[in-house]
Amino acid sequence: MLVPERERQAMNQQSDQSRKTGHVVAAVLLLVLFAQAMTAIPRLSITFDEDLHISTGYGTLRTGDLRLVEDHPPLIGHLISWPLLLSPDVPDPEEIPAWETGDRRLFVRNQVWWGVPIDLWTIPPRIPVAWLALLLGVFLFRWATDWFGPRAGLFALALYVFDPNIL
């Protein structure tokens, strides 16, 4: 069955309008995610291994020496630790006694808990993680939209944005 030209143009305009609306709703959801992350960052307590990842990431990023990396590639440690390079208050890793021995746990205790404000260690490194969560949300929306349509993309993104495990 042939669709008249005028009807086809009307359907295309409706499709374009619904696509734009879907993208606006997705952008609002992503802004909600980022706002939740940024307001939660100073209020959340440090996780059991967060100090380890931040300290070893900072040490390897600052010196280029991978002696403290034992569990996985250092990329995420470098990503979360680069804001610490901007602070003059963070000590040089090579000045910490545990650096020479390569003892990760002692290095973390020496670097994190001795004389450096804990906010300096927790707030700046969490910001790149919030950006990663935002980027993952964009990819999730795109993937779900491509596979299952715009409504499914918005539904998947909404589930992701309001999942407490993501924060």
PDB file of C-alpha atoms in Angstrom:
ATOM      1  CA  MET A   1       0.000   0.000   0.000  1.00  0.00           C
ATOM      2  CA  LEU A   2       1.384   3.346  -0.980  1.00  0.00           C
ATOM      3  CA  VAL A   3       1.282   6.108   1.603  1.00  0.00           C
ATOM      4  CA  PRO A   4       0.533   9.565   0.229  1.00  0.00           C
ATOM      5  CA  GLU A   5       3.409  12.029   0.437  1.00  0.00           C
ATOM      6  CA  ARG A   6       1.635  14.339   2.887  1.00  0.00           C
ATOM      7  CA  GLU A   7       0.937  11.490   5.342  1.00  0.00           C
ATOM      8  CA  ARG A   8       4.515  10.242   5.107  1.00  0.00           C
ATOM      9  CA  GLN A   9       5.838  13.725   5.930  1.00  0.00           C
ATOM     10  CA  ALA A  10       3.480  13.970   8.903  1.00  0.00           C
ATOM     11  CA  MET A  11       4.684  10.582  10.200  1.00  0.00           C
ATOM     12  CA  ASN A  12       8.324  11.643   9.795  1.00  0.00           C
ATOM     13  CA  GLN A  13       7.660  14.871  11.699  1.00  0.00           C
ATOM     14  CA  GLN A  14       6.005  12.936  14.513  1.00  0.00           C
ATOM     15  CA  SER A  15       8.936  10.522  14.578  1.00  0.00           C
ATOM     16  CA  ASP A  16      11.432  13.393  14.711  1.00  0.00           C
ATOM     17  CA  GLN A  17       9.436  15.092  17.462  1.00  0.00           C
ATOM     18  CA  SER A  18       9.259  11.916  19.569  1.00  0.00           C
ATOM     19  CA  ARG A  19      12.992  11.326  19.062  1.00  0.00           C
ATOM     20  CA  LYS A  20      13.764  14.870  20.225  1.00  0.00           C
ATOM     21  CA  THR A  21      11.478  14.450  23.216  1.00  0.00           C
ATOM     22  CA  GLY A  22      13.192  11.166  24.092  1.00  0.00           C
ATOM     23  CA  HIS A  23      16.596  12.810  23.938  1.00  0.00           C
ATOM     24  CA  VAL A  24      15.425  15.682  26.140  1.00  0.00           C
ATOM     25  CA  VAL A  25      14.038  13.244  28.718  1.00  0.00           C
ATOM     26  CA  ALA A  26      17.296  11.257  28.569  1.00  0.00           C
ATOM     27  CA  ALA A  27      19.316  14.442  29.104  1.00  0.00           C
ATOM     28  CA  VAL A  28      17.166  15.333  32.115  1.00  0.00           C
ATOM     29  CA  LEU A  29      17.647  11.835  33.556  1.00  0.00           C
ATOM     30  CA  LEU A  30      21.406  12.104  33.061  1.00  0.00           C
ATOM     31  CA  LEU A  31      21.424  15.490  34.792  1.00  0.00           C
ATOM     32  CA  VAL A  32      19.526  13.923  37.691  1.00  0.00           C
ATOM     33  CA  LEU A  33      22.160  11.177  37.863  1.00  0.00           C
ATOM     34  CA  PHE A  34      25.003  13.686  37.895  1.00  0.00           C
ATOM     35  CA  ALA A  35      23.262  15.876  40.480  1.00  0.00           C
ATOM     36  CA  GLN A  36      22.682  12.848  42.712  1.00  0.00           C
ATOM     37  CA  ALA A  37      26.320  11.845  42.401  1.00  0.00           C
ATOM     38  CA  MET A  38      27.662  15.317  43.106  1.00  0.00           C
ATOM     39  CA  THR A  39      25.472  15.793  46.177  1.00  0.00           C
ATOM     40  CA  ALA A  40      26.279  12.315  47.486  1.00  0.00           C
ATOM     41  CA  ILE A  41      30.059  12.599  47.078  1.00  0.00           C
ATOM     42  CA  PRO A  42      30.751  14.627  50.244  1.00  0.00           C
ATOM     43  CA  ARG A  43      28.189  12.705  52.310  1.00  0.00           C
ATOM     44  CA  LEU A  44      29.142   9.095  51.572  1.00  0.00           C
ATOM     45  CA  SER A  45      31.669   7.332  53.746  1.00  0.00           C
ATOM     46  CA  ILE A  46      34.811   5.855  52.273  1.00  0.00           C
ATOM     47  CA  THR A  47      34.481   2.260  51.071  1.00  0.00           C
ATOM     48  CA  PHE A  48      36.711  -0.492  52.387  1.00  0.00           C
ATOM     49  CA  ASP A  49      39.125  -0.420  49.440  1.00  0.00           C
ATOM     50  CA  GLU A  50      38.698   3.134  48.176  1.00  0.00           C
ATOM     51  CA  ASP A  51      41.728   4.378  50.097  1.00  0.00           C
ATOM     52  CA  LEU A  52      43.818   1.616  48.544  1.00  0.00           C
ATOM     53  CA  HIS A  53      42.809   2.443  44.975  1.00  0.00           C
ATOM     54  CA  ILE A  54      43.240   6.177  45.445  1.00  0.00           C
ATOM     55  CA  SER A  55      46.646   5.891  47.141  1.00  0.00           C
ATOM     56  CA  THR A  56      48.145   3.328  44.796  1.00  0.00           C
ATOM     57  CA  GLY A  57      46.683   5.132  41.794  1.00  0.00           C
ATOM     58  CA  TYR A  58      48.193   8.396  42.962  1.00  0.00           C
ATOM     59  CA  GLY A  59      51.548   6.774  43.694  1.00  0.00           C
ATOM     60  CA  THR A  60      51.819   5.128  40.297  1.00  0.00           C
ATOM     61  CA  LEU A  61      50.494   8.174  38.470  1.00  0.00           C
ATOM     62  CA  ARG A  62      52.919  10.535  40.191  1.00  0.00           C
ATOM     63  CA  THR A  63      56.013   8.335  39.881  1.00  0.00           C
ATOM     64  CA  GLY A  64      55.290   5.977  36.984  1.00  0.00           C
ATOM     65  CA  ASP A  65      56.409   3.086  39.204  1.00  0.00           C
ATOM     66  CA  LEU A  66      53.934   0.194  39.331  1.00  0.00           C
ATOM     67  CA  ARG A  67      55.333  -1.521  42.426  1.00  0.00           C
ATOM     68  CA  LEU A  68      52.068  -1.114  44.374  1.00  0.00           C
ATOM     69  CA  VAL A  69      49.753  -2.400  41.635  1.00  0.00           C
ATOM     70  CA  GLU A  70      48.901  -6.022  42.404  1.00  0.00           C
ATOM     71  CA  ASP A  71      45.282  -6.600  41.505  1.00  0.00           C
ATOM     72  CA  HIS A  72      44.283  -5.051  38.160  1.00  0.00           C
ATOM     73  CA  PRO A  73      45.578  -2.645  35.515  1.00  0.00           C
ATOM     74  CA  PRO A  74      46.215   0.861  36.865  1.00  0.00           C
ATOM     75  CA  LEU A  75      43.958   2.824  34.501  1.00  0.00           C
ATOM     76  CA  ILE A  76      41.051   3.351  36.900  1.00  0.00           C
ATOM     77  CA  GLY A  77      43.467   4.211  39.714  1.00  0.00           C
ATOM     78  CA  HIS A  78      45.084   6.813  37.491  1.00  0.00           C
ATOM     79  CA  LEU A  79      41.721   8.148  36.406  1.00  0.00           C
ATOM     80  CA  ILE A  80      40.443   8.663  39.938  1.00  0.00           C
ATOM     81  CA  SER A  81      43.763   9.993  41.249  1.00  0.00           C
ATOM     82  CA  TRP A  82      44.611  12.665  38.692  1.00  0.00           C
ATOM     83  CA  PRO A  83      42.724  15.413  40.614  1.00  0.00           C
ATOM     84  CA  LEU A  84      45.174  14.879  43.475  1.00  0.00           C
ATOM     85  CA  LEU A  85      47.996  16.056  41.217  1.00  0.00           C
ATOM     86  CA  LEU A  86      46.424  19.527  41.326  1.00  0.00           C
ATOM     87  CA  SER A  87      46.696  19.782  45.112  1.00  0.00           C
ATOM     88  CA  PRO A  88      49.948  20.977  46.706  1.00  0.00           C
ATOM     89  CA  ASP A  89      48.947  19.394  50.047  1.00  0.00           C
ATOM     90  CA  VAL A  90      49.337  15.806  48.874  1.00  0.00           C
ATOM     91  CA  PRO A  91      52.736  14.393  49.848  1.00  0.00           C
ATOM     92  CA  ASP A  92      55.157  12.974  47.329  1.00  0.00           C
ATOM     93  CA  PRO A  93      54.785   9.163  47.364  1.00  0.00           C
ATOM     94  CA  GLU A  94      58.548   8.649  47.316  1.00  0.00           C
ATOM     95  CA  GLU A  95      58.833  10.504  50.643  1.00  0.00           C
ATOM     96  CA  ILE A  96      56.642   7.949  52.409  1.00  0.00           C
ATOM     97  CA  PRO A  97      58.681   5.158  54.054  1.00  0.00           C
ATOM     98  CA  ALA A  98      56.428   2.333  52.843  1.00  0.00           C
ATOM     99  CA  TRP A  99      57.058   3.292  49.216  1.00  0.00           C
ATOM    100  CA  GLU A 100      60.532   1.765  49.251  1.00  0.00           C
ATOM    101  CA  THR A 101      59.348  -1.540  50.683  1.00  0.00           C
ATOM    102  CA  GLY A 102      56.345  -1.735  48.354  1.00  0.00           C
ATOM    103  CA  ASP A 103      53.932  -2.591  51.174  1.00  0.00           C
ATOM    104  CA  ARG A 104      50.549  -1.412  49.863  1.00  0.00           C
ATOM    105  CA  ARG A 105      48.648  -1.457  53.146  1.00  0.00           C
ATOM    106  CA  LEU A 106      51.362   0.388  55.051  1.00  0.00           C
ATOM    107  CA  PHE A 107      51.663   2.877  52.193  1.00  0.00           C
ATOM    108  CA  VAL A 108      47.924   3.577  52.359  1.00  0.00           C
ATOM    109  CA  ARG A 109      47.996   4.010  56.123  1.00  0.00           C
ATOM    110  CA  ASN A 110      51.011   6.316  55.897  1.00  0.00           C
ATOM    111  CA  GLN A 111      49.702   8.394  53.035  1.00  0.00           C
ATOM    112  CA  VAL A 112      46.011   8.643  53.780  1.00  0.00           C
ATOM    113  CA  TRP A 113      45.811   8.782  57.527  1.00  0.00           C
ATOM    114  CA  TRP A 114      48.876  10.826  58.471  1.00  0.00           C
ATOM    115  CA  GLY A 115      48.284  14.553  58.387  1.00  0.00           C
ATOM    116  CA  VAL A 116      46.261  14.844  55.191  1.00  0.00           C
ATOM    117  CA  PRO A 117      42.594  15.884  55.484  1.00  0.00           C
ATOM    118  CA  ILE A 118      40.325  12.991  54.527  1.00  0.00           C
ATOM    119  CA  ASP A 119      38.181  15.267  52.340  1.00  0.00           C
ATOM    120  CA  LEU A 120      41.218  15.802  50.130  1.00  0.00           C
ATOM    121  CA  TRP A 121      41.414  12.038  49.586  1.00  0.00           C
ATOM    122  CA  THR A 122      37.739  11.307  49.044  1.00  0.00           C
ATOM    123  CA  ILE A 123      36.042  14.198  47.277  1.00  0.00           C
ATOM    124  CA  PRO A 124      38.266  14.993  44.244  1.00  0.00           C
ATOM    125  CA  PRO A 125      38.838  11.347  43.207  1.00  0.00           C
ATOM    126  CA  ARG A 126      35.106  10.622  43.225  1.00  0.00           C
ATOM    127  CA  ILE A 127      34.334  13.264  40.604  1.00  0.00           C
ATOM    128  CA  PRO A 128      35.865  11.290  37.679  1.00  0.00           C
ATOM    129  CA  VAL A 129      33.813   8.295  38.810  1.00  0.00           C
ATOM    130  CA  ALA A 130      30.674  10.438  38.537  1.00  0.00           C
ATOM    131  CA  TRP A 131      31.689  11.342  34.979  1.00  0.00           C
ATOM    132  CA  LEU A 132      32.199   7.647  34.211  1.00  0.00           C
ATOM    133  CA  ALA A 133      28.720   6.876  35.547  1.00  0.00           C
ATOM    134  CA  LEU A 134      27.331   9.598  33.300  1.00  0.00           C
ATOM    135  CA  LEU A 135      29.162   8.197  30.281  1.00  0.00           C
ATOM    136  CA  LEU A 136      27.902   4.699  31.037  1.00  0.00           C
ATOM    137  CA  GLY A 137      24.364   6.090  31.219  1.00  0.00           C
ATOM    138  CA  VAL A 138      24.764   7.626  27.754  1.00  0.00           C
ATOM    139  CA  PHE A 139      25.995   4.312  26.337  1.00  0.00           C
ATOM    140  CA  LEU A 140      23.217   2.391  28.071  1.00  0.00           C
ATOM    141  CA  PHE A 141      20.548   4.700  26.661  1.00  0.00           C
ATOM    142  CA  ARG A 142      21.997   4.462  23.162  1.00  0.00           C
ATOM    143  CA  TRP A 143      22.332   0.690  23.288  1.00  0.00           C
ATOM    144  CA  ALA A 144      18.818   0.074  24.651  1.00  0.00           C
ATOM    145  CA  THR A 145      17.337   2.546  22.156  1.00  0.00           C
ATOM    146  CA  ASP A 146      19.107   0.902  19.223  1.00  0.00           C
ATOM    147  CA  TRP A 147      18.021  -2.574  20.244  1.00  0.00           C
ATOM    148  CA  PHE A 148      14.555  -2.077  21.665  1.00  0.00           C
ATOM    149  CA  GLY A 149      13.362   1.417  20.788  1.00  0.00           C
ATOM    150  CA  PRO A 150      13.220   4.816  22.466  1.00  0.00           C
ATOM    151  CA  ARG A 151      10.815   3.840  25.237  1.00  0.00           C
ATOM    152  CA  ALA A 152      13.005   0.928  26.261  1.00  0.00           C
ATOM    153  CA  GLY A 153      16.040   3.213  26.171  1.00  0.00           C
ATOM    154  CA  LEU A 154      14.366   5.661  28.523  1.00  0.00           C
ATOM    155  CA  PHE A 155      13.168   2.850  30.779  1.00  0.00           C
ATOM    156  CA  ALA A 156      16.661   1.326  30.983  1.00  0.00           C
ATOM    157  CA  LEU A 157      18.183   4.737  31.659  1.00  0.00           C
ATOM    158  CA  ALA A 158      15.618   5.494  34.371  1.00  0.00           C
ATOM    159  CA  LEU A 159      16.375   2.172  36.081  1.00  0.00           C
ATOM    160  CA  TYR A 160      20.081   2.955  35.889  1.00  0.00           C
ATOM    161  CA  VAL A 161      19.743   6.536  37.163  1.00  0.00           C
ATOM    162  CA  PHE A 162      17.695   5.583  40.212  1.00  0.00           C
ATOM    163  CA  ASP A 163      19.646   2.440  41.101  1.00  0.00           C
ATOM    164  CA  PRO A 164      21.268   3.061  44.518  1.00  0.00           C
ATOM    165  CA  ASN A 165      24.230   0.853  43.595  1.00  0.00           C
ATOM    166  CA  ILE A 166      25.305   3.321  40.925  1.00  0.00           C
ATOM    167  CA  LEU A 167      25.869   6.090  43.453  1.00  0.00           C
TER     168      LEU A 167
END
